[in-house]
Amino acid sequence: MTDKKYDAIIIGAGHNGLICANYLAKSGKSVLVLEANATVGGAACTREFAPGFKVSAGAQWLYQLNPTIVSDLKLIAHGLVYAAQDLDSIALNPNGQQHISIHGSHASGGDLSEQDAHQFAALQGQLLRFVRVLDRVFNRRPPKLIESDWHDKLTLARLGIDMKMLGKEDMSEMLRVGLINIYDLLNEHLDNPLLKGALSLDAVLGSHMGPRSPNTVFTYLYRLLGQHYRFNGPALLKGGMGQLADVLLHSAQHQGVEVRTNSAVITINLNADSAKSVTLGNGDTIVANSIVSNADPKTTFTKLVGLRNIEAGFSRRVQVIRMNGNAAKLHLALEGLPDFTGLNAQQTGARLLIAPDMKYVERAFNHAKYGELSPAPAMDISIPTVHDGSLAPAGKHVLSATVQYAPYALKDGWTEAQKQLAQKVAIDTIAQYAPRIKEQIRAAEYLSPADLEQQFNTHGGHWHHGEISLDQVLMMRPTPGCTQYRTPVDNLYLCGAGAHPGGGLMGLAGKNAAEEILRG
Amino acid sequence: MNELSALPQHTTQMMLHTPFHSRVVEACEINEWSAWQGYTTPSSYTNVEFEYFAIRSNTGVFDLTPMTKYRITGADAEAYLDRLLTRNIAKLAVNRVAYIVMCNDAGDVIDDGTVFRLADNEFRLCTQERVLDWMMWSAAGFDVEVIDETADVAALAIQGPTSCRVLRNMGFAGMENLKPFGMQTFEFNGARIMISRTGYTGDLGYEAWMAPEQAESFWDALFEAGKLRGIRAFGSEALDIARIEAGYLAAGVDFVPAEQIVRNGRGRSPLELGLGWLVDFNKPVFSGRKALLKQKEYGPRYRFVKLSVEGNKPAEHSFIYCRGKAVGTVTSAGWCPTAKTNVALASLEMPYGRPGDELEAEIYYMRELHWTRLMAKCTIITKPVWEPARRLQTPAPDA
Amino acid sequence: MKKYDAIVIGAGHNGLCNAAYLAKSGLDVLVLEKNSYIGGATVSRELHKDWTYSNCSYVCSLLRPEITRDLELPRHGLQVQPYGGGVTFCKNGDYFGNYDDHERQQREIARHSKRDANAYDRYAADVMKQTRLIRPFLMRTPPDPTSLKPRDLKELMHLAKAFGEMGEEGLADTLRFWTMSIGDFLDEYFETDVLKAHLAGSGIIGTALGVYSPGSAYVLLHHYMGDVDGTVGAWGFARGGMGAVSAALASSFQSFGGDIKCDAEVGQIMVKNGKTTGVALSNGDEYHADIVVSNLDPKRTFLNIMAESDLPADVVKKARNFKIRGSSGKLNIALDGMPTFEGIENGSILLKGDMHFSDSLERMERAYDDWKDETWSKDPYLDMLIPSQIDPTMAPPGKHMMTVFVQYAPPYIDGREWTDEERDQFGESVIQQIANHSPDFRDLILHCEVRTPRELENEVGLTEGNIFMGELTFDQLLFNRPFPGYAQYRGPVKGMYMCSSGTHPGGGVMAAPGANAAREILQDLRRPNIVPGAYADD
């Protein structure tokens, strides 16, 4: 037992954990962050996956980091440097030409009609107006609806006013499309199959949903928060996503936050209804006034608190949270810049999307529903070395891709053979767009959701620590009875992506949690 | 499909029979049957009043096989029950029985029942309702196995002042030394039978638990041994009179089991059922703890009371008024033939039911198609109207 | 020429209900029907001599009891009796039998899983919570959330109060239920595949959603919110087939002096100076009235029988975007005798209810994948009944009538019309699935009518064969049905109203849209309301 009693202990040095720690320390709290891995950052990390080749092993793009957090925590001053910003997303056409580029609300290229380009800009414009309303809700703790206090009532009143301020037409449209699927919405507005395919992928990335699953307009809006935060396209950080971790760490330490790596928390210790301390793998027990878990809710309650130590109704709620990941990561170390048909070298550094039409994405999802691998997966590809030479030896390149779908609960299990097969399918899929890529591969790594679970200590390997579906957002996130960053265990808080509003390197969960903890 | 044949009394049969059925049918002379958890059970065998008086004056026998029974085993069995139930199970010794309630997180009662500690890591939970779903959700995080053994255990309640004598006559030596809420295993017909000193009548009495194969011969031996002691089988109607007289609650009658509630707020906590004594707040965790602590601090929503009702008309389903305002309803009521008084169990809104509150029950009764409305004065009573000393005496009276 | 007070287009159950209330209020009302028979999708047809087919809708539960009683439908010949039982046959020869008796049902579920048996009671209570919440709103006009009119605000407050009574966690559970998939919802309660499959059917019937599509739990509610004699969620047969419902409504309507003309297809709603003046039939005949009520679905109403020039642009756009994809087909079969089913004795209650052959959620979801691929399910989900076991009017003694609802069948095959051959192949795949579990079934078939969405559209007038006249997704429910801003039964042209299943509260033989629309019309005419509200606290 170490003697010092902290105001707060944060379990897990993921970005939300560090952000939460930072805000708490800024308010004068003594904060200790405990990280199981050797490095901080969680899924915001840079890792060498082959000798000389480094990759953002978790999240590969930065596209919705909250600007308030960037300025509050002075992240630029602490060294946040972009390697590239506002990158185009290029929807790859299987015919090797007529690719379509998307930049913010503007789409161009290929066989995109003028009308579609116009319609797309109008649709994005309208959706961004909805996003502005959502952002105001995401910036605060989710309100309780019946047991609401003045703070919640204010949130609700503001939401009501914001909705009314949209005007009759926008408001009724938001109420209409808020709960439906991206497939129908895009079909209402657009004709071009390639553009629709790419946009639908944005709505389902990292989730267990297909374009036709109701709820996917909401997930699309969620992603559009990035554009609201003035990301007109994804960004890359110099040195990979690990830089974000370093910057957040630096900023936190500057505020006096103590961070210990290689310090896995084994248990959260309770005294009756209240969290008192944590015990580390080495047996040390550290006490604090508040214990804040950046781990996902299932890990927090199943492993750290123990389901037997909470009441059974809440245990039941934890057990039924849906958080099986459905996206894999593919990392390739390449001898040269891959030669994507129809793209020049600079374009190769854009965000490349394999989602030729919505049906393709939906069919890829079909397999995932049954615990099968998608034979033709949809992909989101990044070749960061186009912008950042520090990640690979000179002249060599790194390709990082999100492979959608790869179900966590694979029927045959994630055996080595299954992984090999999945990797082959993913590479074959890319090779249809970059035919010579196979000859360029020096090393390859495939991370299934099971691997992601293990590496990042997230149950199910889910990006968002819990499916972002409408039944698991706002006051249902992570689960009823555990909202507003508080839990049924007194002094135990959640600050991770499993809490409102969710993940995606946005940081709001960490920030909002800190505000709630400070509220006491 | 194959399991179909493995279950002898499957769905092709509308009603199930208990292992005592052949004997029950013989004894049930007036054919007053009712359905209880899918079993055919007698409401009355011959005459409700005589059956009732067998309980109070001789020995009454009740087939309680349809009660739901779970077997809980495993290294964490005790810890599991401590989290499941509001009482402190760590304090329950082997071969002891305890009356219990289990609550949901809101503190509302899911069910009441009895828990038997068969061994260090082995328990039986006997309840009125089926609660396996809740028990299985509760089991996550515990090294414990929960098995529904309802159909595997036949059970008889043997209740009344001569019940100890009858059991001794059957050859169960030392029966008189079994303490209330104790249990003991005996040899019978070369098999083992467990007898506990428990019951639902508020009188001296026992419950015998056995394998279904033993049921018929046990019944026969029991009635042979009780022949000169006025032994008599009784049905659910006589039992209901006895339990109301003793002030015992019935699930689904005096409270709605919490997991079956449709309308928000219709649940009742142990504190609202007069069962606060079953809640051990010193335990670090049990389902309902937080909500009940809060209720203890801020006060419960309802008060459960026993009422002595003026006159002799049962106050069934009556509204209770306090100075003209409806403040609650009667959940169970009846004339108590031994105590010779009229009682009711009622749930009142807080703060009503305070000392000095003048309560009235609105009773409707009919004589020759003529209905009369009666406002009967009610007095809150703290003790059951019938509480014979023999209930708790050890050695048990050997009448 | 004679001028009516109101003309109702389409003699389906909602049109007739609407007309009956208008006539009861003293208006002179004409109902026009394109077919030579009334009923729309609520019909009894003799397509094989001596057999009665309820060849569209086939069971009854949603029909609002307030309306049945108020319009005296029993006096006008309607008899609805409940049925019990039901079964899902498994591939391995086992089955799950859904007994009407609680204890037998418990034992049957326990045969598959004791835990599930107990969980079923909690499931039933939890679904009932949601049912109780929605039922009172079936007989009310949805508020416009964008409006600040006192009436809308009052109705919103009423809604808020009902939701408020659920409690914080209860409300969260309600919001979860409304947004979840039926598959995820059932996964939270049960471990037995066949039990989940048996229950999930109600989450997809008539809907272009799969069991794992979010929002399908609400669809389940849509099938649970009816009742027979106060038993919420129970279903029954109308004696003499579903046509008995429309016949009784028509008779009630006529008893108030109403007129019905069949073989009178409306070609155009006539509009002059922004007001309706009546309708013109396809044959050129005209009928005049200040009030025209369309019982056609929103697409047909605004795109087929109204001129674009008479409508605001947004309505035309909204009508074009209105989602009405059909998802189901139907087989109606005359049988020479009662077929035998593996493992279950004839006469069993299990065969008297709804029968299914999909024993897992995965099979049901895969059936949906076929629909998404614009083809009919090769392993379809069936909702099959043999009503002649209970209703002797459906077939001659000893003979039987079988109705088989089939999901999924898309409105178009690969984007084009169904062919007759494809229709027959579709029918054959259904027959084969039944025959797999009933060896003598095929030999007993005397006559079989196969209906794909094409037939439903062409004969009944349901666009794309959608049985609910519009999909039951959230963009098309409550204040969004059929479109935002037009959910209070009033059309965009003065004097024009909507009363079809395409309006709140949606499809099924409920008659609530017709009644609610009548209430609004009477209000606009400043006549006293005669449409009943919902019974309290079910």
JSON list of N, CA and C in Angstrom, two decimals, chain A residues 496-518:
[
{"chain": "A", "resi": 496, "resn": "GLY", "atom": "N", "xyz": [-14.30, 6.56, -20.63]},
{"chain": "A", "resi": 496, "resn": "GLY", "atom": "CA", "xyz": [-13.86, 6.04, -21.93]},
{"chain": "A", "resi": 496, "resn": "GLY", "atom": "C", "xyz": [-14.93, 6.17, -23.00]},
{"chain": "A", "resi": 497, "resn": "ALA", "atom": "N", "xyz": [-14.60, 5.61, -24.15]},
{"chain": "A", "resi": 497, "resn": "ALA", "atom": "CA", "xyz": [-15.50, 5.68, -25.30]},
{"chain": "A", "resi": 497, "resn": "ALA", "atom": "C", "xyz": [-16.81, 4.95, -25.03]},
{"chain": "A", "resi": 498, "resn": "GLY", "atom": "N", "xyz": [-16.81, 4.06, -24.05]},
{"chain": "A", "resi": 498, "resn": "GLY", "atom": "CA", "xyz": [-18.05, 3.35, -23.72]},
{"chain": "A", "resi": 498, "resn": "GLY", "atom": "C", "xyz": [-19.08, 4.27, -23.11]},
{"chain": "A", "resi": 499, "resn": "ALA", "atom": "N", "xyz": [-18.62, 5.44, -22.66]},
{"chain": "A", "resi": 499, "resn": "ALA", "atom": "CA", "xyz": [-19.55, 6.42, -22.10]},
{"chain": "A", "resi": 499, "resn": "ALA", "atom": "C", "xyz": [-19.93, 7.41, -23.20]},
{"chain": "A", "resi": 500, "resn": "HIS", "atom": "N", "xyz": [-20.93, 8.20, -22.94]},
{"chain": "A", "resi": 500, "resn": "HIS", "atom": "CA", "xyz": [-21.39, 9.24, -23.85]},
{"chain": "A", "resi": 500, "resn": "HIS", "atom": "C", "xyz": [-20.27, 10.20, -24.21]},
{"chain": "A", "resi": 501, "resn": "PRO", "atom": "N", "xyz": [-20.07, 10.65, -25.42]},
{"chain": "A", "resi": 501, "resn": "PRO", "atom": "CA", "xyz": [-20.86, 10.28, -26.60]},
{"chain": "A", "resi": 501, "resn": "PRO", "atom": "C", "xyz": [-20.32, 9.09, -27.38]},
{"chain": "A", "resi": 502, "resn": "GLY", "atom": "N", "xyz": [-19.14, 8.58, -27.03]},
{"chain": "A", "resi": 502, "resn": "GLY", "atom": "CA", "xyz": [-18.56, 7.45, -27.76]},
{"chain": "A", "resi": 502, "resn": "GLY", "atom": "C", "xyz": [-17.12, 7.74, -28.13]},
{"chain": "A", "resi": 503, "resn": "GLY", "atom": "N", "xyz": [-16.60, 6.90, -29.02]},
{"chain": "A", "resi": 503, "resn": "GLY", "atom": "CA", "xyz": [-15.17, 6.97, -29.33]},
{"chain": "A", "resi": 503, "resn": "GLY", "atom": "C", "xyz": [-14.87, 7.71, -30.61]},
{"chain": "A", "resi": 504, "resn": "GLY", "atom": "N", "xyz": [-13.72, 7.41, -31.17]},
{"chain": "A", "resi": 504, "resn": "GLY", "atom": "CA", "xyz": [-13.32, 8.02, -32.43]},
{"chain": "A", "resi": 504, "resn": "GLY", "atom": "C", "xyz": [-12.27, 9.10, -32.26]},
{"chain": "A", "resi": 505, "resn": "LEU", "atom": "N", "xyz": [-11.44, 9.01, -31.23]},
{"chain": "A", "resi": 505, "resn": "LEU", "atom": "CA", "xyz": [-10.40, 10.03, -30.96]},
{"chain": "A", "resi": 505, "resn": "LEU", "atom": "C", "xyz": [-11.01, 11.43, -30.97]},
{"chain": "A", "resi": 506, "resn": "MET", "atom": "N", "xyz": [-12.11, 11.56, -30.26]},
{"chain": "A", "resi": 506, "resn": "MET", "atom": "CA", "xyz": [-12.81, 12.83, -30.18]},
{"chain": "A", "resi": 506, "resn": "MET", "atom": "C", "xyz": [-12.47, 13.50, -28.86]},
{"chain": "A", "resi": 507, "resn": "GLY", "atom": "N", "xyz": [-12.43, 12.68, -27.80]},
{"chain": "A", "resi": 507, "resn": "GLY", "atom": "CA", "xyz": [-12.00, 13.16, -26.50]},
{"chain": "A", "resi": 507, "resn": "GLY", "atom": "C", "xyz": [-13.09, 13.70, -25.61]},
{"chain": "A", "resi": 508, "resn": "LEU", "atom": "N", "xyz": [-14.33, 13.75, -26.12]},
{"chain": "A", "resi": 508, "resn": "LEU", "atom": "CA", "xyz": [-15.39, 14.36, -25.32]},
{"chain": "A", "resi": 508, "resn": "LEU", "atom": "C", "xyz": [-15.76, 13.52, -24.10]},
{"chain": "A", "resi": 509, "resn": "ALA", "atom": "N", "xyz": [-15.66, 12.20, -24.22]},
{"chain": "A", "resi": 509, "resn": "ALA", "atom": "CA", "xyz": [-16.00, 11.37, -23.07]},
{"chain": "A", "resi": 509, "resn": "ALA", "atom": "C", "xyz": [-15.08, 11.72, -21.90]},
{"chain": "A", "resi": 510, "resn": "GLY", "atom": "N", "xyz": [-13.79, 11.86, -22.19]},
{"chain": "A", "resi": 510, "resn": "GLY", "atom": "CA", "xyz": [-12.83, 12.20, -21.14]},
{"chain": "A", "resi": 510, "resn": "GLY", "atom": "C", "xyz": [-13.10, 13.58, -20.55]},
{"chain": "A", "resi": 511, "resn": "LYS", "atom": "N", "xyz": [-13.37, 14.52, -21.44]},
{"chain": "A", "resi": 511, "resn": "LYS", "atom": "CA", "xyz": [-13.62, 15.89, -20.97]},
{"chain": "A", "resi": 511, "resn": "LYS", "atom": "C", "xyz": [-14.90, 15.98, -20.15]},
{"chain": "A", "resi": 512, "resn": "ASN", "atom": "N", "xyz": [-15.98, 15.43, -20.70]},
{"chain": "A", "resi": 512, "resn": "ASN", "atom": "CA", "xyz": [-17.26, 15.49, -19.97]},
{"chain": "A", "resi": 512, "resn": "ASN", "atom": "C", "xyz": [-17.16, 14.79, -18.63]},
{"chain": "A", "resi": 513, "resn": "ALA", "atom": "N", "xyz": [-16.45, 13.63, -18.61]},
{"chain": "A", "resi": 513, "resn": "ALA", "atom": "CA", "xyz": [-16.33, 12.87, -17.37]},
{"chain": "A", "resi": 513, "resn": "ALA", "atom": "C", "xyz": [-15.63, 13.73, -16.33]},
{"chain": "A", "resi": 514, "resn": "ALA", "atom": "N", "xyz": [-14.56, 14.42, -16.74]},
{"chain": "A", "resi": 514, "resn": "ALA", "atom": "CA", "xyz": [-13.83, 15.26, -15.78]},
{"chain": "A", "resi": 514, "resn": "ALA", "atom": "C", "xyz": [-14.76, 16.32, -15.21]},
{"chain": "A", "resi": 515, "resn": "GLU", "atom": "N", "xyz": [-15.58, 16.93, -16.07]},
{"chain": "A", "resi": 515, "resn": "GLU", "atom": "CA", "xyz": [-16.49, 17.95, -15.58]},
{"chain": "A", "resi": 515, "resn": "GLU", "atom": "C", "xyz": [-17.48, 17.37, -14.57]},
{"chain": "A", "resi": 516, "resn": "GLU", "atom": "N", "xyz": [-17.90, 16.15, -14.83]},
{"chain": "A", "resi": 516, "resn": "GLU", "atom": "CA", "xyz": [-18.87, 15.51, -13.94]},
{"chain": "A", "resi": 516, "resn": "GLU", "atom": "C", "xyz": [-18.22, 15.17, -12.59]},
{"chain": "A", "resi": 517, "resn": "ILE", "atom": "N", "xyz": [-16.97, 14.71, -12.65]},
{"chain": "A", "resi": 517, "resn": "ILE", "atom": "CA", "xyz": [-16.25, 14.37, -11.41]},
{"chain": "A", "resi": 517, "resn": "ILE", "atom": "C", "xyz": [-16.03, 15.64, -10.58]},
{"chain": "A", "resi": 518, "resn": "LEU", "atom": "N", "xyz": [-15.69, 16.71, -11.28]},
{"chain": "A", "resi": 518, "resn": "LEU", "atom": "CA", "xyz": [-15.44, 17.96, -10.56]},
{"chain": "A", "resi": 518, "resn": "LEU", "atom": "C", "xyz": [-16.73, 18.50, -9.95]}
]
